[in-house]
Coordinates of N, CA, C and O in Angstrom, one line a residue:
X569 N 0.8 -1.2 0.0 CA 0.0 0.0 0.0 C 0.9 1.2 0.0 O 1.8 1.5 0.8
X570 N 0.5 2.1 -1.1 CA 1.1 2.9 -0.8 C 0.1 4.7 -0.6 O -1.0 4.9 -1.2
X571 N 0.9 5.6 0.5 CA -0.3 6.8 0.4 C 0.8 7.8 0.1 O 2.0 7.7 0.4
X572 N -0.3 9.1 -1.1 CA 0.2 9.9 -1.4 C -0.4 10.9 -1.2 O -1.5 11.0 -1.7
X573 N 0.3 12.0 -0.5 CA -0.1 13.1 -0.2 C 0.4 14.7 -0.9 O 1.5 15.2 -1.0
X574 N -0.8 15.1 -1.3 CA -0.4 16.4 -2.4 C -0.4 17.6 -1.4 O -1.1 17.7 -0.4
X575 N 0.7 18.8 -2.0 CA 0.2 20.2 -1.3 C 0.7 20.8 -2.3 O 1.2 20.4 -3.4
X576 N 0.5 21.9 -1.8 CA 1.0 23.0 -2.9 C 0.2 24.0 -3.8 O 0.6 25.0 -4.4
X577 N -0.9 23.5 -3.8 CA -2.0 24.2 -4.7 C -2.3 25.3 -4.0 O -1.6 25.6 -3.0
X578 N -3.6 26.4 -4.4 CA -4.0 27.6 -4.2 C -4.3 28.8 -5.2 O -4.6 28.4 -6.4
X579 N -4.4 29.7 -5.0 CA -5.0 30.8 -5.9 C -3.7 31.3 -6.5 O -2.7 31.5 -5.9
X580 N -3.8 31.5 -7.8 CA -2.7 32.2 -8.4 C -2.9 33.5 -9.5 O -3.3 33.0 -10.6
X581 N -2.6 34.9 -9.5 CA -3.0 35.4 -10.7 C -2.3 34.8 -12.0 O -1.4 34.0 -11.9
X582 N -2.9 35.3 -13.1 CA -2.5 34.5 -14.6 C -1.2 35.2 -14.7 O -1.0 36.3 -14.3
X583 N 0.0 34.3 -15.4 CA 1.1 34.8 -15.6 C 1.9 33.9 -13.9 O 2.9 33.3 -14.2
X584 N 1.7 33.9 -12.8 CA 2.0 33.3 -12.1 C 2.8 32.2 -11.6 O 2.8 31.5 -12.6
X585 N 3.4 31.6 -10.9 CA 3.5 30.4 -10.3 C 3.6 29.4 -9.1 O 3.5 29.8 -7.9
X586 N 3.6 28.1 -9.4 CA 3.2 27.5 -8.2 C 4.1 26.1 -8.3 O 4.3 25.7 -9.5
X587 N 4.6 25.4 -7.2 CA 5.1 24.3 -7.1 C 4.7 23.4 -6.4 O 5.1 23.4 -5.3
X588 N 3.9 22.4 -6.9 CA 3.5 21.7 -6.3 C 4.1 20.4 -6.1 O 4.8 19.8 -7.0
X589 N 3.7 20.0 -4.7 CA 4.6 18.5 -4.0 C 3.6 17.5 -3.6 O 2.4 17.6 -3.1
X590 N 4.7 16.2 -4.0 CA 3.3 14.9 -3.8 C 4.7 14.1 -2.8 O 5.8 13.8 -3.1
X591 N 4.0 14.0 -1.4 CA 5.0 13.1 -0.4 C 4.5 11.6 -0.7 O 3.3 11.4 -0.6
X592 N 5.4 10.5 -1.1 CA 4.8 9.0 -0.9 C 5.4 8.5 0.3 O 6.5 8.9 0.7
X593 N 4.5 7.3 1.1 CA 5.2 7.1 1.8 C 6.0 5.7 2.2 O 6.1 5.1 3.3
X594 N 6.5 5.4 1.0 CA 7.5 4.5 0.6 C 8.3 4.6 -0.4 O 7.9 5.4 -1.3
X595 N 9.4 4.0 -0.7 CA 10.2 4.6 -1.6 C 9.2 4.1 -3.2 O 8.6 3.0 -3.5
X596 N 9.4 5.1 -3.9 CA 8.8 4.9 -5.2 C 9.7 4.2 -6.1 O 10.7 4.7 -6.5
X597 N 9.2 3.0 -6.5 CA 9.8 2.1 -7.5 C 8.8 2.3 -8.7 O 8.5 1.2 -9.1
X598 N 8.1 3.4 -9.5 CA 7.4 3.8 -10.3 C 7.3 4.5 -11.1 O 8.3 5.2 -10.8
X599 N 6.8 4.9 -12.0 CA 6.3 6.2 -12.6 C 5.4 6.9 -12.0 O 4.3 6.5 -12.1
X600 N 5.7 7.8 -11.5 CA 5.1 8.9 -10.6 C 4.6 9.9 -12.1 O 4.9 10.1 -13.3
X601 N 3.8 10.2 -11.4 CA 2.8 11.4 -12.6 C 1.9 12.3 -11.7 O 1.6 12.1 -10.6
X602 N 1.7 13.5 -12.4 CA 0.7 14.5 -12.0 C -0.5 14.3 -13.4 O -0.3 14.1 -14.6
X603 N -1.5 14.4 -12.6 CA -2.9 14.6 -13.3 C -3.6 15.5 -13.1 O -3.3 16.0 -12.1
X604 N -4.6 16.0 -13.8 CA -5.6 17.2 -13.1 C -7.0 17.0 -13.9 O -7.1 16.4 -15.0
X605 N -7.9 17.7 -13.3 CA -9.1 17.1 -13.8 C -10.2 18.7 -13.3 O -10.2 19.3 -12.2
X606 N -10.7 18.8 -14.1 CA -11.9 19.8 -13.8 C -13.4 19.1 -14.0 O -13.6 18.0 -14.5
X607 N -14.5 20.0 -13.4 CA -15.8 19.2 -13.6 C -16.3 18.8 -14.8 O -16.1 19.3 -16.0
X608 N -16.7 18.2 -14.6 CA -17.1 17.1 -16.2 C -16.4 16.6 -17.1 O -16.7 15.9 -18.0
X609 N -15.3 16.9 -16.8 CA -14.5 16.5 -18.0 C -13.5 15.4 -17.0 O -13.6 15.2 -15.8
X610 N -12.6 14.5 -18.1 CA -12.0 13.2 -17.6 C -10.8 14.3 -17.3 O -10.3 15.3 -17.7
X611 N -10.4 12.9 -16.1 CA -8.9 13.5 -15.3 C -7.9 13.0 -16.9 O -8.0 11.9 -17.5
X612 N -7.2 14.2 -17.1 CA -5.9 14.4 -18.2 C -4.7 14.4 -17.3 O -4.6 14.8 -16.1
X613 N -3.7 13.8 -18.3 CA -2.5 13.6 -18.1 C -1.8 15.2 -18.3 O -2.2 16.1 -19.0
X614 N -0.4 14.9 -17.3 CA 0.0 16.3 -17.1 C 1.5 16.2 -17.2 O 2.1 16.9 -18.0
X615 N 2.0 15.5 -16.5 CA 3.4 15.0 -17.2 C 3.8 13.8 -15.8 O 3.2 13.8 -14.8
X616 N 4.9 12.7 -16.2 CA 5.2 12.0 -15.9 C 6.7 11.8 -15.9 O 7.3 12.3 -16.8
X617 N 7.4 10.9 -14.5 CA 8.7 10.7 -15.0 C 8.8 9.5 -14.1 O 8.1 9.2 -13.1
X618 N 9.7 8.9 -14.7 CA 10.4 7.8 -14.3 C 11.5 7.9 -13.3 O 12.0 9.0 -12.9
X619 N 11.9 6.8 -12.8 CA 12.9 6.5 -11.4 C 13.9 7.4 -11.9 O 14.5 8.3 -11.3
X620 N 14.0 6.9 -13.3 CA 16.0 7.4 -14.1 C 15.8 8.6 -14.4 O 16.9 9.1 -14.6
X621 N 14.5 9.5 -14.5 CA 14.3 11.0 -14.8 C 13.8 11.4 -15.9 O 13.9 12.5 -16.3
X622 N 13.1 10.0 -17.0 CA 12.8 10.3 -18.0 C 11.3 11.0 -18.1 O 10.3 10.3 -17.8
X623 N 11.2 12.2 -18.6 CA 10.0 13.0 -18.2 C 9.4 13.0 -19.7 O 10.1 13.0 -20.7
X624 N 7.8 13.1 -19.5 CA 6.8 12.9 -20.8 C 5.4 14.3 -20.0 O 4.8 14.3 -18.9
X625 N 5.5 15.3 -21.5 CA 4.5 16.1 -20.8 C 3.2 16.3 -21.5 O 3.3 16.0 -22.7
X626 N 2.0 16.6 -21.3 CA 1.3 16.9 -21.9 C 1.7 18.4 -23.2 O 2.5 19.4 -22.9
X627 N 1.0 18.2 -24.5 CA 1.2 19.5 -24.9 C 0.8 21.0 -24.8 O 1.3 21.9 -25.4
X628 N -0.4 21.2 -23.6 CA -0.3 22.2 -23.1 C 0.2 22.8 -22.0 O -0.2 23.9 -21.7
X629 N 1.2 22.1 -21.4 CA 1.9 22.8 -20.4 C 3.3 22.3 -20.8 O 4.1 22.4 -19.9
X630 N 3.8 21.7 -22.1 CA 4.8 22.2 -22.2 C 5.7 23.3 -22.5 O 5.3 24.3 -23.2
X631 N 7.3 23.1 -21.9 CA 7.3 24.4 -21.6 C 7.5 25.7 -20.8 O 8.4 26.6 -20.7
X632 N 5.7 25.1 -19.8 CA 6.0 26.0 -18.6 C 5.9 25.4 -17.7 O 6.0 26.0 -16.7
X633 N 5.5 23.6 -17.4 CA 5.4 23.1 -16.2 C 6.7 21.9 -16.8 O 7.0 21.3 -17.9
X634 N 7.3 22.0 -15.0 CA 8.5 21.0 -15.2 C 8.3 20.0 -13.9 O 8.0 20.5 -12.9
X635 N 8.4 18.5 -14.0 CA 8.7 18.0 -13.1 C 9.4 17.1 -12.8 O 9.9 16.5 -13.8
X636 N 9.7 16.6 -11.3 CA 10.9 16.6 -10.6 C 10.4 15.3 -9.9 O 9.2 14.9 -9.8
X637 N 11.9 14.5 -9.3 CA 11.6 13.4 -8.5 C 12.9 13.9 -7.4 O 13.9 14.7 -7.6
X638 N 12.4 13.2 -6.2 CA 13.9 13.2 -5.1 C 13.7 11.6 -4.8 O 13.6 11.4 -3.6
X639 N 13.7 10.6 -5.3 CA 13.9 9.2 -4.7 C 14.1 9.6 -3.3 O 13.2 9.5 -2.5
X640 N 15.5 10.1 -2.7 CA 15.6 10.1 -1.7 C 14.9 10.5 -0.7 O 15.3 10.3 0.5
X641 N 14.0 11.0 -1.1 CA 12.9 11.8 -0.3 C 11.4 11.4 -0.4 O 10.4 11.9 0.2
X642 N 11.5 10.5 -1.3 CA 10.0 10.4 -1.9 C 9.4 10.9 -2.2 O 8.4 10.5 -1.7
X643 N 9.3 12.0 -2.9 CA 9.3 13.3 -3.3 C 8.6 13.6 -5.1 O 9.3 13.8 -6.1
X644 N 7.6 13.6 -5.2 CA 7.8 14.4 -6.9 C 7.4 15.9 -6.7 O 6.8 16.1 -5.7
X645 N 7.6 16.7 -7.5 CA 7.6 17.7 -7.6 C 6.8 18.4 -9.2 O 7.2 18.0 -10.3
X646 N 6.0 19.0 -9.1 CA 5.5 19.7 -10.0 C 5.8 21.6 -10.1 O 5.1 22.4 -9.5
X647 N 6.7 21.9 -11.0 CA 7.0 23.5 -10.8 C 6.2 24.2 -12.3 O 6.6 24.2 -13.5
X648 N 5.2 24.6 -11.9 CA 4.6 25.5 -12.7 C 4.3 27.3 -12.7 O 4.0 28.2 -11.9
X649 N 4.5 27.1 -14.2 CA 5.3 28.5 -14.5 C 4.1 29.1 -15.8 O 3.7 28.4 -16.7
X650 N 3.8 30.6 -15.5 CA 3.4 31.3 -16.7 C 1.8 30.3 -16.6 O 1.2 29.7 -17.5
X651 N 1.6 30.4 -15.3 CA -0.1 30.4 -15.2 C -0.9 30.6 -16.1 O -1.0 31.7 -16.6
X652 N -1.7 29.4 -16.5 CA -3.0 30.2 -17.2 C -4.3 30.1 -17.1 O -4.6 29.0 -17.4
X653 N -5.1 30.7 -16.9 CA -6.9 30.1 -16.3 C -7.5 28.7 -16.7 O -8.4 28.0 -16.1
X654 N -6.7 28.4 -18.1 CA -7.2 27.0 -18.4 C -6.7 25.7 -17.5 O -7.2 24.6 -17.5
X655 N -5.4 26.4 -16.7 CA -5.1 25.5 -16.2 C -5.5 25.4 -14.5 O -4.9 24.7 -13.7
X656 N -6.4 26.1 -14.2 CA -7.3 25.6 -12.8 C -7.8 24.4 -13.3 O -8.1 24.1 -14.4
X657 N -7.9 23.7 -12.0 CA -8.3 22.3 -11.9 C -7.8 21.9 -10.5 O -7.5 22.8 -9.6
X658 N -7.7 20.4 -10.3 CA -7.8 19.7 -9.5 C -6.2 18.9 -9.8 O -6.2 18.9 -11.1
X659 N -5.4 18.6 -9.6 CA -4.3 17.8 -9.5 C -4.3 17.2 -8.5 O -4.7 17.5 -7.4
X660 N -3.6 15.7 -9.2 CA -3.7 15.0 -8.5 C -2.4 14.1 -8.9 O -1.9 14.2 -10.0
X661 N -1.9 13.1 -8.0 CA -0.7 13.1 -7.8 C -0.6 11.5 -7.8 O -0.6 11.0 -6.7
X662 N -0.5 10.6 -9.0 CA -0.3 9.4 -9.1 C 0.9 8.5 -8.9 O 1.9 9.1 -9.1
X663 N 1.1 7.3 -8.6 CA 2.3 6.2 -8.6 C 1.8 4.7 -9.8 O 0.7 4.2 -9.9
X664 N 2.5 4.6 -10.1 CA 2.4 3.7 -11.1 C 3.1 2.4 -11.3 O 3.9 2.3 -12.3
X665 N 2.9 1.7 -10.6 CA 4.5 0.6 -10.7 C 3.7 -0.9 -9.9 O 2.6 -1.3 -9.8
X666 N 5.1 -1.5 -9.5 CA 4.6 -2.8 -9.6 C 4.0 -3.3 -8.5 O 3.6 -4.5 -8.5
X667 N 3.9 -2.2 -7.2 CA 3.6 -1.9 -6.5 C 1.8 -1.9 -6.4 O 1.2 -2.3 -5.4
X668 N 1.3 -1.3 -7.9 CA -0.1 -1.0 -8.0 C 0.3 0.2 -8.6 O 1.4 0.7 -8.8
X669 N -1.4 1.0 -8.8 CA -1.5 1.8 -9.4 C -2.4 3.1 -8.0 O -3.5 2.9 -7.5
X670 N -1.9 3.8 -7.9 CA -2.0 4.9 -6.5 C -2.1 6.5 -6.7 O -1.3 7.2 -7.2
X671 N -3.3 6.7 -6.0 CA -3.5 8.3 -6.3 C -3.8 9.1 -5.3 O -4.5 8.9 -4.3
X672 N -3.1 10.3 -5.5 CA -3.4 11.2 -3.7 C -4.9 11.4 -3.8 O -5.8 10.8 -4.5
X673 N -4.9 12.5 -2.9 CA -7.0 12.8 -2.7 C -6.4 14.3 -3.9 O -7.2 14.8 -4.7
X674 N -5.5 14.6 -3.9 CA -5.6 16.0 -4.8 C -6.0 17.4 -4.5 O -7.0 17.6 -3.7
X675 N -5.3 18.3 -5.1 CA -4.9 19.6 -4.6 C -5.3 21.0 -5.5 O -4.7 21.2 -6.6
X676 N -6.5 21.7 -5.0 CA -6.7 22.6 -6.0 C -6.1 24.0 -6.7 O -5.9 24.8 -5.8
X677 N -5.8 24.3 -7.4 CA -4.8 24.9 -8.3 C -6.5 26.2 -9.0 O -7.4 25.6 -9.6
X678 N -6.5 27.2 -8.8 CA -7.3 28.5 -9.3 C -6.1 29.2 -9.8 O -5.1 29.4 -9.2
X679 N -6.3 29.7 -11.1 CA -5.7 30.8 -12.0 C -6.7 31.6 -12.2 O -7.6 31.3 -13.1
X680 N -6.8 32.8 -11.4 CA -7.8 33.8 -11.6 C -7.1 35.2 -11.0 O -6.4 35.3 -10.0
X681 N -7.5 36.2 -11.9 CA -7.4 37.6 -11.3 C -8.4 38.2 -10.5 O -8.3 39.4 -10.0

């Protein structure tokens, strides 16, 4: 079992930024990913990376959102940059491995003036 806990979210004006953090609480043998999801529509992929650091992003946040692992820490990291209203939602903070497939409760992200 594993639990993951997101922070980092909150109100941001457009143009903005925000870094968001997902703690696991075992070491991640996975593909760790960030997701986000607004109402009605299906939770989308946001970018993902591997143990070794190989990172895959969606095409609208590439660019301005980069993310990060600390193994050591259990740690991923989401740093987003150059805010934009499309991108409020809900993020949420996945593990992927052989472990199972694992999702935090998720962290809300507003891009509003």
């Amino acid at each position: 079992q594993v639990q993951l806990v997101e922070s980092g979210g909150g109100l941001v004006q457009p143009g903005g930024s925000l870094r968001l953090s997902c703690a696991a609480s075992r070491s991640m043998f996975a593909i760790m990913g960030w997701y986000r999801q607004v109402p009605g529509k299906q939770r989308e992929l946001v970018a993902t990376i591997t143990r070794a650091g190989t990172t895959n992003y969606a095409d609208s946040v590439k660019g301005r959102f980069a993310i990060s692992r600390d193994n050591a820490k259990n740690t991923v990291y989401l740093q987003m940059n150059s805010l934009k209203p499309e991108d409020t939602a809900v993020y949420y903070c996945n593990s992927n491995g052989i472990l199972g497939n694992y999702w935090g409760q998720g962290t809300q992200v507003t891009v509003s003036s």
